[in-house]
PDB file of C-alpha atoms in Angstrom:
ATOM      1  CA  ALA S   1      79.323  80.895 109.120  1.00  0.00           C
ATOM      2  CA  HIS S   2      81.570  82.212 106.464  1.00  0.00           C
ATOM      3  CA  LEU S   3      84.402  83.031 108.889  1.00  0.00           C
ATOM      4  CA  ALA S   4      84.127  79.361 110.267  1.00  0.00           C
ATOM      5  CA  ALA S   5      84.100  77.944 106.805  1.00  0.00           C
ATOM      6  CA  GLU S   6      87.213  80.056 105.815  1.00  0.00           C
ATOM      7  CA  LYS S   7      89.243  78.535 108.698  1.00  0.00           C
ATOM      8  CA  ALA S   8      89.077  75.091 106.879  1.00  0.00           C
ATOM      9  CA  ARG S   9      90.212  76.468 103.533  1.00  0.00           C
ATOM     10  CA  THR S  10      93.491  77.560 101.967  1.00  0.00           C
ATOM     11  CA  LEU S  11      94.740  81.011 103.170  1.00  0.00           C
ATOM     12  CA  ASP S  12      93.635  83.319 100.296  1.00  0.00           C
ATOM     13  CA  PRO S  13      94.835  86.865 100.884  1.00  0.00           C
ATOM     14  CA  LEU S  14      91.601  88.510 100.069  1.00  0.00           C
ATOM     15  CA  VAL S  15      88.107  87.040 100.066  1.00  0.00           C
ATOM     16  CA  ARG S  16      84.683  88.431  99.588  1.00  0.00           C
ATOM     17  CA  TYR S  17      81.183  87.034  99.299  1.00  0.00           C
ATOM     18  CA  SER S  18      78.927  88.696  96.776  1.00  0.00           C
ATOM     19  CA  GLN S  19      75.347  87.634  96.461  1.00  0.00           C
ATOM     20  CA  GLY S  20      76.203  84.230  98.126  1.00  0.00           C
ATOM     21  CA  ALA S  21      79.222  83.605  95.858  1.00  0.00           C
ATOM     22  CA  ARG S  22      82.683  83.282  97.266  1.00  0.00           C
ATOM     23  CA  GLN S  23      85.283  85.288  95.402  1.00  0.00           C
ATOM     24  CA  THR S  24      89.084  85.616  95.830  1.00  0.00           C
ATOM     25  CA  LEU S  25      91.587  88.189  94.463  1.00  0.00           C
ATOM     26  CA  CYS S  26      93.542  86.501  91.632  1.00  0.00           C
ATOM     27  CA  TRP S  27      96.047  87.786  89.174  1.00  0.00           C
ATOM     28  CA  GLN S  28      96.209  87.420  85.471  1.00  0.00           C
ATOM     29  CA  GLU S  29      99.523  88.078  83.521  1.00  0.00           C
ATOM     30  CA  VAL S  30      99.460  91.022  81.114  1.00  0.00           C
ATOM     31  CA  ALA S  31     100.693  90.037  77.685  1.00  0.00           C
ATOM     32  CA  ASN S  32     104.093  91.280  76.598  1.00  0.00           C
ATOM     33  CA  ALA S  33     103.860  94.625  74.839  1.00  0.00           C
ATOM     34  CA  GLN S  34     104.889  94.251  71.106  1.00  0.00           C
ATOM     35  CA  GLU S  35     105.544  97.960  70.577  1.00  0.00           C
ATOM     36  CA  GLN S  36     106.864 100.847  72.682  1.00  0.00           C
ATOM     37  CA  MET S  37     104.231 102.052  74.992  1.00  0.00           C
ATOM     38  CA  PRO S  38     103.228 105.829  74.639  1.00  0.00           C
ATOM     39  CA  VAL S  39     104.130 108.139  77.344  1.00  0.00           C
ATOM     40  CA  MET S  40     100.867 109.232  78.907  1.00  0.00           C
ATOM     41  CA  LEU S  41     102.212 112.780  80.097  1.00  0.00           C
ATOM     42  CA  GLU S  42     101.393 116.127  78.712  1.00  0.00           C
ATOM     43  CA  ASP S  43     104.176 118.506  77.812  1.00  0.00           C
ATOM     44  CA  HIS S  44     102.414 121.388  79.451  1.00  0.00           C
ATOM     45  CA  GLY S  45     100.810 119.429  82.174  1.00  0.00           C
ATOM     46  CA  VAL S  46     100.764 120.093  85.985  1.00  0.00           C
ATOM     47  CA  TYR S  47     101.536 117.053  88.223  1.00  0.00           C
ATOM     48  CA  LEU S  48     101.254 116.718  91.974  1.00  0.00           C
ATOM     49  CA  ILE S  49     103.289 114.301  93.783  1.00  0.00           C
ATOM     50  CA  THR S  50     102.779 113.470  97.472  1.00  0.00           C
ATOM     51  CA  GLY S  51     105.630 112.104  99.403  1.00  0.00           C
ATOM     52  CA  GLY S  52     107.808 114.072  97.017  1.00  0.00           C
ATOM     53  CA  LEU S  53     110.906 114.124  98.932  1.00  0.00           C
ATOM     54  CA  GLY S  54     111.071 110.374  99.382  1.00  0.00           C
ATOM     55  CA  ALA S  55     113.218 108.299  96.981  1.00  0.00           C
ATOM     56  CA  LEU S  56     110.516 107.284  94.570  1.00  0.00           C
ATOM     57  CA  GLY S  57     108.854 110.774  94.794  1.00  0.00           C
ATOM     58  CA  LEU S  58     112.021 112.298  93.661  1.00  0.00           C
ATOM     59  CA  LEU S  59     112.607 109.691  91.103  1.00  0.00           C
ATOM     60  CA  PHE S  60     109.200 110.176  89.474  1.00  0.00           C
ATOM     61  CA  ALA S  61     109.528 113.980  89.479  1.00  0.00           C
ATOM     62  CA  GLU S  62     112.725 113.563  87.530  1.00  0.00           C
ATOM     63  CA  GLU S  63     110.980 111.237  85.142  1.00  0.00           C
ATOM     64  CA  ILE S  64     108.072 113.610  84.341  1.00  0.00           C
ATOM     65  CA  LEU S  65     110.619 116.661  83.842  1.00  0.00           C
ATOM     66  CA  ARG S  66     112.781 114.397  81.669  1.00  0.00           C
ATOM     67  CA  GLN S  67     109.856 113.155  79.579  1.00  0.00           C
ATOM     68  CA  THR S  68     107.960 116.458  78.909  1.00  0.00           C
ATOM     69  CA  ILE S  69     109.042 119.806  77.550  1.00  0.00           C
ATOM     70  CA  ASN S  70     107.383 122.389  79.926  1.00  0.00           C
ATOM     71  CA  ALA S  71     105.367 120.250  82.505  1.00  0.00           C
ATOM     72  CA  LYS S  72     105.336 121.446  86.163  1.00  0.00           C
ATOM     73  CA  VAL S  73     105.840 119.216  89.150  1.00  0.00           C
ATOM     74  CA  ILE S  74     104.721 120.062  92.452  1.00  0.00           C
ATOM     75  CA  LEU S  75     106.202 118.033  95.353  1.00  0.00           C
ATOM     76  CA  THR S  76     104.612 117.824  98.752  1.00  0.00           C
ATOM     77  CA  GLY S  77     105.920 116.451 102.118  1.00  0.00           C
ATOM     78  CA  ARG S  78     105.355 116.827 105.942  1.00  0.00           C
ATOM     79  CA  SER S  79     108.464 118.477 106.728  1.00  0.00           C
ATOM     80  CA  ALA S  80     110.065 121.924 105.577  1.00  0.00           C
ATOM     81  CA  LEU S  81     112.960 122.063 103.217  1.00  0.00           C
ATOM     82  CA  ASP S  82     116.350 121.757 104.784  1.00  0.00           C
ATOM     83  CA  GLN S  83     119.588 122.850 102.795  1.00  0.00           C
ATOM     84  CA  LYS S  84     120.221 119.134 101.676  1.00  0.00           C
ATOM     85  CA  LYS S  85     116.812 118.655 100.301  1.00  0.00           C
ATOM     86  CA  ARG S  86     116.752 122.097  98.614  1.00  0.00           C
ATOM     87  CA  ALA S  87     120.134 121.220  96.941  1.00  0.00           C
ATOM     88  CA  ARG S  88     118.562 117.948  95.709  1.00  0.00           C
ATOM     89  CA  LEU S  89     115.601 119.709  94.105  1.00  0.00           C
ATOM     90  CA  THR S  90     118.036 121.998  92.413  1.00  0.00           C
ATOM     91  CA  GLU S  91     119.772 119.059  90.987  1.00  0.00           C
ATOM     92  CA  LEU S  92     116.693 117.747  89.423  1.00  0.00           C
ATOM     93  CA  SER S  93     115.733 121.002  87.844  1.00  0.00           C
ATOM     94  CA  ALA S  94     117.708 124.323  87.591  1.00  0.00           C
ATOM     95  CA  ASP S  95     114.479 125.767  86.327  1.00  0.00           C
ATOM     96  CA  LEU S  96     112.502 126.257  89.412  1.00  0.00           C
ATOM     97  CA  ALA S  97     109.522 127.463  87.586  1.00  0.00           C
ATOM     98  CA  ARG S  98     109.151 123.661  86.775  1.00  0.00           C
ATOM     99  CA  LEU S  99     109.483 122.159  90.059  1.00  0.00           C
ATOM    100  CA  SER S 100     108.448 123.403  93.502  1.00  0.00           C
ATOM    101  CA  TYR S 101     107.861 122.191  96.832  1.00  0.00           C
ATOM    102  CA  ARG S 102     104.876 122.570  99.209  1.00  0.00           C
ATOM    103  CA  GLN S 103     104.803 121.660 103.015  1.00  0.00           C
ATOM    104  CA  VAL S 104     101.382 119.832 103.471  1.00  0.00           C
ATOM    105  CA  ASP S 105      99.766 117.467 106.068  1.00  0.00           C
ATOM    106  CA  LEU S 106      97.887 115.192 103.982  1.00  0.00           C
ATOM    107  CA  ASN S 107      95.785 114.125 107.052  1.00  0.00           C
ATOM    108  CA  ASN S 108      94.540 117.827 107.288  1.00  0.00           C
ATOM    109  CA  PRO S 109      91.463 118.105 104.687  1.00  0.00           C
ATOM    110  CA  GLY S 110      91.751 121.912 104.857  1.00  0.00           C
ATOM    111  CA  GLU S 111      95.338 121.954 103.978  1.00  0.00           C
ATOM    112  CA  VAL S 112      94.808 119.697 101.002  1.00  0.00           C
ATOM    113  CA  THR S 113      91.814 121.566  99.785  1.00  0.00           C
ATOM    114  CA  GLN S 114      93.876 124.712  99.947  1.00  0.00           C
ATOM    115  CA  LEU S 115      96.893 123.132  98.133  1.00  0.00           C
ATOM    116  CA  LEU S 116      94.833 122.016  95.134  1.00  0.00           C
ATOM    117  CA  SER S 117      93.162 125.582  95.119  1.00  0.00           C
ATOM    118  CA  ALA S 118      96.572 127.322  95.052  1.00  0.00           C
ATOM    119  CA  ILE S 119      98.045 124.860  92.317  1.00  0.00           C
ATOM    120  CA  GLN S 120      94.901 125.746  90.046  1.00  0.00           C
ATOM    121  CA  SER S 121      95.156 129.557  90.688  1.00  0.00           C
ATOM    122  CA  GLU S 122      98.796 129.512  90.070  1.00  0.00           C
ATOM    123  CA  HIS S 123      99.001 127.155  86.958  1.00  0.00           C
ATOM    124  CA  GLY S 124      95.491 127.303  85.708  1.00  0.00           C
ATOM    125  CA  ARG S 125      95.103 123.402  85.912  1.00  0.00           C
ATOM    126  CA  LEU S 126      96.096 120.173  87.666  1.00  0.00           C
ATOM    127  CA  THR S 127      96.725 117.330  85.131  1.00  0.00           C
ATOM    128  CA  GLY S 128      97.449 114.346  87.401  1.00  0.00           C
ATOM    129  CA  ILE S 129      98.145 113.231  90.880  1.00  0.00           C
ATOM    130  CA  LEU S 130     100.771 110.661  92.096  1.00  0.00           C
ATOM    131  CA  HIS S 131      99.960 109.740  95.675  1.00  0.00           C
ATOM    132  CA  VAL S 132     103.324 108.391  96.634  1.00  0.00           C
ATOM    133  CA  ALA S 133     103.163 109.239 100.473  1.00  0.00           C
ATOM    134  CA  GLY S 134     103.473 106.567 103.103  1.00  0.00           C
ATOM    135  CA  MET S 135     105.258 105.240 106.151  1.00  0.00           C
ATOM    136  CA  ILE S 136     106.067 101.963 107.802  1.00  0.00           C
ATOM    137  CA  ALA S 137     106.370 100.925 111.418  1.00  0.00           C
ATOM    138  CA  ASP S 138     107.015  97.302 111.267  1.00  0.00           C
ATOM    139  CA  ASN S 139     106.152  95.082 114.268  1.00  0.00           C
ATOM    140  CA  PHE S 140     103.948  92.040 114.782  1.00  0.00           C
ATOM    141  CA  ILE S 141     100.330  93.113 115.266  1.00  0.00           C
ATOM    142  CA  LEU S 142     100.082  91.670 118.839  1.00  0.00           C
ATOM    143  CA  LYS S 143     102.763  94.171 119.867  1.00  0.00           C
ATOM    144  CA  LYS S 144     101.505  97.230 117.882  1.00  0.00           C
ATOM    145  CA  SER S 145      99.551  99.882 119.574  1.00  0.00           C
ATOM    146  CA  SER S 146      96.231 101.422 117.910  1.00  0.00           C
ATOM    147  CA  ALA S 147      98.239 104.706 117.763  1.00  0.00           C
ATOM    148  CA  GLU S 148     101.006 103.049 115.683  1.00  0.00           C
ATOM    149  CA  PHE S 149      98.542 101.326 113.436  1.00  0.00           C
ATOM    150  CA  SER S 150      96.547 104.510 112.792  1.00  0.00           C
ATOM    151  CA  GLY S 151      99.850 106.339 112.067  1.00  0.00           C
ATOM    152  CA  VAL S 152     100.657 104.015 109.314  1.00  0.00           C
ATOM    153  CA  LEU S 153      97.076 104.004 107.815  1.00  0.00           C
ATOM    154  CA  ALA S 154      96.949 107.926 107.854  1.00  0.00           C
ATOM    155  CA  PRO S 155      99.126 108.879 104.799  1.00  0.00           C
ATOM    156  CA  LYS S 156      97.603 106.249 102.468  1.00  0.00           C
ATOM    157  CA  VAL S 157      94.008 106.159 103.792  1.00  0.00           C
ATOM    158  CA  LYS S 158      93.244 109.731 104.885  1.00  0.00           C
ATOM    159  CA  GLY S 159      95.720 111.007 102.326  1.00  0.00           C
ATOM    160  CA  ALA S 160      93.997 109.458  99.369  1.00  0.00           C
ATOM    161  CA  PHE S 161      90.575 110.272 100.723  1.00  0.00           C
ATOM    162  CA  ASN S 162      91.391 114.000 101.322  1.00  0.00           C
ATOM    163  CA  LEU S 163      93.034 114.329  97.822  1.00  0.00           C
ATOM    164  CA  ASP S 164      89.896 112.738  96.169  1.00  0.00           C
ATOM    165  CA  GLN S 165      87.631 115.110  97.962  1.00  0.00           C
ATOM    166  CA  ALA S 166      89.711 118.120  97.150  1.00  0.00           C
ATOM    167  CA  SER S 167      90.010 117.186  93.459  1.00  0.00           C
ATOM    168  CA  ARG S 168      86.370 116.011  92.932  1.00  0.00           C
ATOM    169  CA  ASP S 169      85.817 119.077  90.533  1.00  0.00           C
ATOM    170  CA  VAL S 170      89.390 119.009  89.003  1.00  0.00           C
ATOM    171  CA  GLU S 171      89.473 117.600  85.436  1.00  0.00           C
ATOM    172  CA  LEU S 172      92.419 115.253  86.054  1.00  0.00           C
ATOM    173  CA  ASP S 173      93.919 112.900  83.433  1.00  0.00           C
ATOM    174  CA  PHE S 174      94.802 110.401  86.040  1.00  0.00           C
ATOM    175  CA  PHE S 175      95.026 109.765  89.885  1.00  0.00           C
ATOM    176  CA  VAL S 176      97.588 107.154  90.544  1.00  0.00           C
ATOM    177  CA  LEU S 177      97.955 105.400  93.832  1.00  0.00           C
ATOM    178  CA  PHE S 178     101.256 104.003  94.783  1.00  0.00           C
ATOM    179  CA  SER S 179     100.314 100.795  96.582  1.00  0.00           C
ATOM    180  CA  SER S 180     102.520  97.748  97.444  1.00  0.00           C
ATOM    181  CA  ALA S 181     102.729  94.149  96.809  1.00  0.00           C
ATOM    182  CA  ALA S 182     102.209  93.888 100.649  1.00  0.00           C
ATOM    183  CA  GLY S 183      98.619  95.272 100.065  1.00  0.00           C
ATOM    184  CA  ALA S 184      97.874  92.275  97.772  1.00  0.00           C
ATOM    185  CA  MET S 185      99.910  89.414  99.391  1.00  0.00           C
ATOM    186  CA  GLY S 186     100.307  90.432 103.023  1.00  0.00           C
ATOM    187  CA  ASN S 187     103.644  90.628 104.757  1.00  0.00           C
ATOM    188  CA  PRO S 188     104.490  89.571 108.235  1.00  0.00           C
ATOM    189  CA  GLY S 189     104.982  92.536 110.659  1.00  0.00           C
ATOM    190  CA  GLN S 190     103.214  94.792 108.218  1.00  0.00           C
ATOM    191  CA  ALA S 191      99.554  94.337 108.993  1.00  0.00           C
ATOM    192  CA  ASP S 192      98.925  98.004 109.029  1.00  0.00           C
ATOM    193  CA  TYR S 193     100.996  98.819 105.937  1.00  0.00           C
ATOM    194  CA  ALA S 194      99.278  95.904 104.046  1.00  0.00           C
ATOM    195  CA  THR S 195      95.797  97.243 105.122  1.00  0.00           C
ATOM    196  CA  ALA S 196      96.626 100.836 103.945  1.00  0.00           C
ATOM    197  CA  ASN S 197      97.689  99.688 100.625  1.00  0.00           C
ATOM    198  CA  ALA S 198      94.724  97.200 100.229  1.00  0.00           C
ATOM    199  CA  PHE S 199      92.446 100.177 101.012  1.00  0.00           C
ATOM    200  CA  MET S 200      93.917 102.108  98.078  1.00  0.00           C
ATOM    201  CA  ASP S 201      93.602  99.149  95.803  1.00  0.00           C
ATOM    202  CA  GLN S 202      89.864  98.934  96.331  1.00  0.00           C
ATOM    203  CA  PHE S 203      89.611 102.768  96.271  1.00  0.00           C
ATOM    204  CA  ALA S 204      90.796 102.937  92.839  1.00  0.00           C
ATOM    205  CA  SER S 205      87.778 100.843  91.600  1.00  0.00           C
ATOM    206  CA  TYR S 206      85.500 102.815  93.807  1.00  0.00           C
ATOM    207  CA  ARG S 207      86.786 106.126  92.315  1.00  0.00           C
ATOM    208  CA  ASN S 208      86.657 104.781  88.603  1.00  0.00           C
ATOM    209  CA  ALA S 209      82.970 104.059  89.301  1.00  0.00           C
ATOM    210  CA  GLN S 210      82.521 107.735  90.527  1.00  0.00           C
ATOM    211  CA  VAL S 211      84.090 108.736  87.242  1.00  0.00           C
ATOM    212  CA  ALA S 212      81.687 106.622  85.265  1.00  0.00           C
ATOM    213  CA  ALA S 213      78.894 108.113  87.125  1.00  0.00           C
ATOM    214  CA  GLY S 214      80.039 111.779  86.346  1.00  0.00           C
ATOM    215  CA  LYS S 215      81.230 112.538  89.732  1.00  0.00           C
ATOM    216  CA  ARG S 216      84.947 112.640  89.430  1.00  0.00           C
ATOM    217  CA  HIS S 217      87.340 113.252  86.568  1.00  0.00           C
ATOM    218  CA  GLY S 218      90.448 111.012  85.422  1.00  0.00           C
ATOM    219  CA  ARG S 219      91.367 107.399  85.389  1.00  0.00           C
ATOM    220  CA  THR S 220      92.291 106.030  88.760  1.00  0.00           C
ATOM    221  CA  LEU S 221      94.889 103.363  89.008  1.00  0.00           C
ATOM    222  CA  SER S 222      96.505 101.557  91.972  1.00  0.00           C
ATOM    223  CA  ILE S 223      99.942 100.193  91.495  1.00  0.00           C
ATOM    224  CA  ASN S 224     101.157  97.312  93.722  1.00  0.00           C
ATOM    225  CA  TRP S 225     104.877  97.859  93.458  1.00  0.00           C
ATOM    226  CA  GLY S 226     107.330  95.328  94.377  1.00  0.00           C
ATOM    227  CA  VAL S 227     110.517  96.486  96.237  1.00  0.00           C
ATOM    228  CA  TRP S 228     112.655  99.031  94.327  1.00  0.00           C
ATOM    229  CA  GLN S 229     116.484  98.988  94.262  1.00  0.00           C
ATOM    230  CA  ALA S 230     116.366 102.829  94.622  1.00  0.00           C
ATOM    231  CA  GLY S 231     113.323 102.870  97.039  1.00  0.00           C
ATOM    232  CA  GLY S 232     113.352 104.307 100.546  1.00  0.00           C
ATOM    233  CA  MET S 233     111.801 101.302 102.161  1.00  0.00           C
ATOM    234  CA  THR S 234     114.635  98.851 102.004  1.00  0.00           C
ATOM    235  CA  MET S 235     114.640  95.194 103.154  1.00  0.00           C
ATOM    236  CA  GLU S 236     117.056  93.233 105.198  1.00  0.00           C
ATOM    237  CA  PRO S 237     119.143  90.762 103.388  1.00  0.00           C
ATOM    238  CA  ALA S 238     117.378  87.710 105.103  1.00  0.00           C
ATOM    239  CA  ALA S 239     114.071  89.039 104.085  1.00  0.00           C
ATOM    240  CA  ARG S 240     115.019  89.796 100.492  1.00  0.00           C
ATOM    241  CA  GLU S 241     116.452  86.129 100.106  1.00  0.00           C
ATOM    242  CA  LEU S 242     113.224  84.771 101.512  1.00  0.00           C
ATOM    243  CA  MET S 243     111.287  86.814  99.102  1.00  0.00           C
ATOM    244  CA  ARG S 244     113.493  85.558  96.190  1.00  0.00           C
ATOM    245  CA  GLN S 245     112.819  81.833  97.412  1.00  0.00           C
ATOM    246  CA  THR S 246     109.092  82.024  97.916  1.00  0.00           C
ATOM    247  CA  THR S 247     108.036  84.345  94.963  1.00  0.00           C
ATOM    248  CA  GLY S 248     110.965  84.647  92.617  1.00  0.00           C
ATOM    249  CA  THR S 249     111.057  88.444  92.906  1.00  0.00           C
ATOM    250  CA  GLN S 250     113.933  90.538  93.369  1.00  0.00           C
ATOM    251  CA  PRO S 251     114.453  94.403  94.067  1.00  0.00           C
ATOM    252  CA  MET S 252     113.372  96.237  90.866  1.00  0.00           C
ATOM    253  CA  GLN S 253     115.631  98.129  88.840  1.00  0.00           C
ATOM    254  CA  THR S 254     114.748 101.868  88.158  1.00  0.00           C
ATOM    255  CA  SER S 255     114.610 101.320  84.417  1.00  0.00           C
ATOM    256  CA  THR S 256     112.195  98.426  84.940  1.00  0.00           C
ATOM    257  CA  GLY S 257     109.989 100.340  87.220  1.00  0.00           C
ATOM    258  CA  LEU S 258     109.823 103.411  85.010  1.00  0.00           C
ATOM    259  CA  ARG S 259     109.026 101.373  81.935  1.00  0.00           C
ATOM    260  CA  ALA S 260     106.333  99.512  83.783  1.00  0.00           C
ATOM    261  CA  PHE S 261     104.826 102.833  85.057  1.00  0.00           C
ATOM    262  CA  HIS S 262     104.363 104.246  81.579  1.00  0.00           C
ATOM    263  CA  ARG S 263     102.944 100.919  80.489  1.00  0.00           C
ATOM    264  CA  CYS S 264     100.482 100.758  83.524  1.00  0.00           C
ATOM    265  CA  LEU S 265      99.086 104.284  82.556  1.00  0.00           C
ATOM    266  CA  ALA S 266      98.427 102.952  78.915  1.00  0.00           C
ATOM    267  CA  LEU S 267      96.537  99.776  80.277  1.00  0.00           C
ATOM    268  CA  PRO S 268      92.852  99.830  81.147  1.00  0.00           C
ATOM    269  CA  TYR S 269      93.080  98.089  84.626  1.00  0.00           C
ATOM    270  CA  ALA S 270      92.296  99.812  88.015  1.00  0.00           C
ATOM    271  CA  GLN S 271      94.983  97.620  89.826  1.00  0.00           C
ATOM    272  CA  ILE S 272      98.299  96.259  88.637  1.00  0.00           C
ATOM    273  CA  LEU S 273     100.890  94.475  90.477  1.00  0.00           C
ATOM    274  CA  VAL S 274     104.490  95.124  89.181  1.00  0.00           C
ATOM    275  CA  ALA S 275     107.434  93.040  90.035  1.00  0.00           C
ATOM    276  CA  GLU S 276     110.880  91.861  88.733  1.00  0.00           C
ATOM    277  CA  GLY S 277     112.384  88.557  88.994  1.00  0.00           C
ATOM    278  CA  ASP S 278     112.425  84.920  87.767  1.00  0.00           C
ATOM    279  CA  GLN S 279     109.348  84.617  85.501  1.00  0.00           C
ATOM    280  CA  ALA S 280     108.829  80.938  85.929  1.00  0.00           C
ATOM    281  CA  GLN S 281     108.884  81.119  89.785  1.00  0.00           C
ATOM    282  CA  MET S 282     106.710  84.182  89.876  1.00  0.00           C
ATOM    283  CA  ARG S 283     104.152  82.593  87.723  1.00  0.00           C
ATOM    284  CA  ARG S 284     103.949  79.848  90.114  1.00  0.00           C
ATOM    285  CA  ALA S 285     103.761  82.187  93.249  1.00  0.00           C
ATOM    286  CA  PHE S 286     101.130  84.628  91.587  1.00  0.00           C
ATOM    287  CA  LEU S 287      99.292  82.488  89.196  1.00  0.00           C
ATOM    288  CA  GLY S 288      99.069  79.199  90.993  1.00  0.00           C
ATOM    289  CA  ALA S 289      96.504  76.627  90.065  1.00  0.00           C
ATOM    290  CA  GLY S 290      93.317  76.214  91.815  1.00  0.00           C
ATOM    291  CA  MET S 291      92.458  79.923  92.020  1.00  0.00           C
ATOM    292  CA  ASN S 292      88.861  81.073  91.622  1.00  0.00           C
ATOM    293  CA  ARG S 293      89.066  83.504  88.764  1.00  0.00           C
ATOM    294  CA  GLN S 294      85.681  85.369  89.277  1.00  0.00           C
ATOM    295  CA  GLU S 295      87.783  88.573  90.207  1.00  0.00           C
ATOM    296  CA  VAL S 296      90.882  89.140  88.022  1.00  0.00           C
ATOM    297  CA  SER S 297      93.308  91.838  87.972  1.00  0.00           C
ATOM    298  CA  ALA S 298      96.845  92.095  86.432  1.00  0.00           C
ATOM    299  CA  VAL S 299     100.436  91.398  86.968  1.00  0.00           C
ATOM    300  CA  GLY S 300     102.871  93.235  84.773  1.00  0.00           C
ATOM    301  CA  GLU S 301     106.533  93.791  83.785  1.00  0.00           C
ATOM    302  CA  THR S 302     107.694  90.444  84.984  1.00  0.00           C
ATOM    303  CA  GLY S 303     110.877  90.493  82.783  1.00  0.00           C
ATOM    304  CA  ALA S 304     114.235  89.835  84.497  1.00  0.00           C
TER     305      ALA S 304
END
């Protein structure tokens, strides 16, 4: 009956029924910060970045090294280091004691558990996890095989689950899931990618409840990133123009994204959408009238 009723309604990206009440996912704009947000990183912390050889993984490794005195960063990826990638890591940090790489299959729970155990044995702690790993295989869902769909789900869904299981007794400061605006808004040709990211969005709230119950440690945050100028997942010019026309967003500058990241860590929300572009048009797209506001999250860093 609910499904039949939904056909006659507007197309809301995410709908749930709780105790008979219909709820939709809506966004609330975060107020402008009046002061410089604190950097929520420890000088002697130990940070794990999955998908560490991707554009964003390397960018955030560099940011952690730059913002801290003696923090350690461990990058992971599916492939072995080649000469080019090894040279890139050396560019980021000549001090290899601060930056290292481990080849790990996040879909393998045994490998993930072994990784986290090795990090704690070597460094005595693990302070934070940035789950950046992901992949895309764009195609319309009618043309997509179940194997392709599962392949896109795996890094974000299995990866997040395995990391959570392996870190359940680790006293983390934070567990940050790098989600996408596609998970919140949907995107044609990316049903699997949108689903994978939407899973992480809901998983963040679930894990925070586990923390409140004393079963996990560290604040969990899912960030629905818009497209980055420096990101590895680029858009065709036509798609970028359509995005600008419909939502007012544009590819995000690195400085905007990094500033937003530190702000997100300082805010209390489990899920935050970050985008850059025309504020007035973005407000119309994300904060349109007529929304049911029983379930609210946040949209941040909307400055041009």
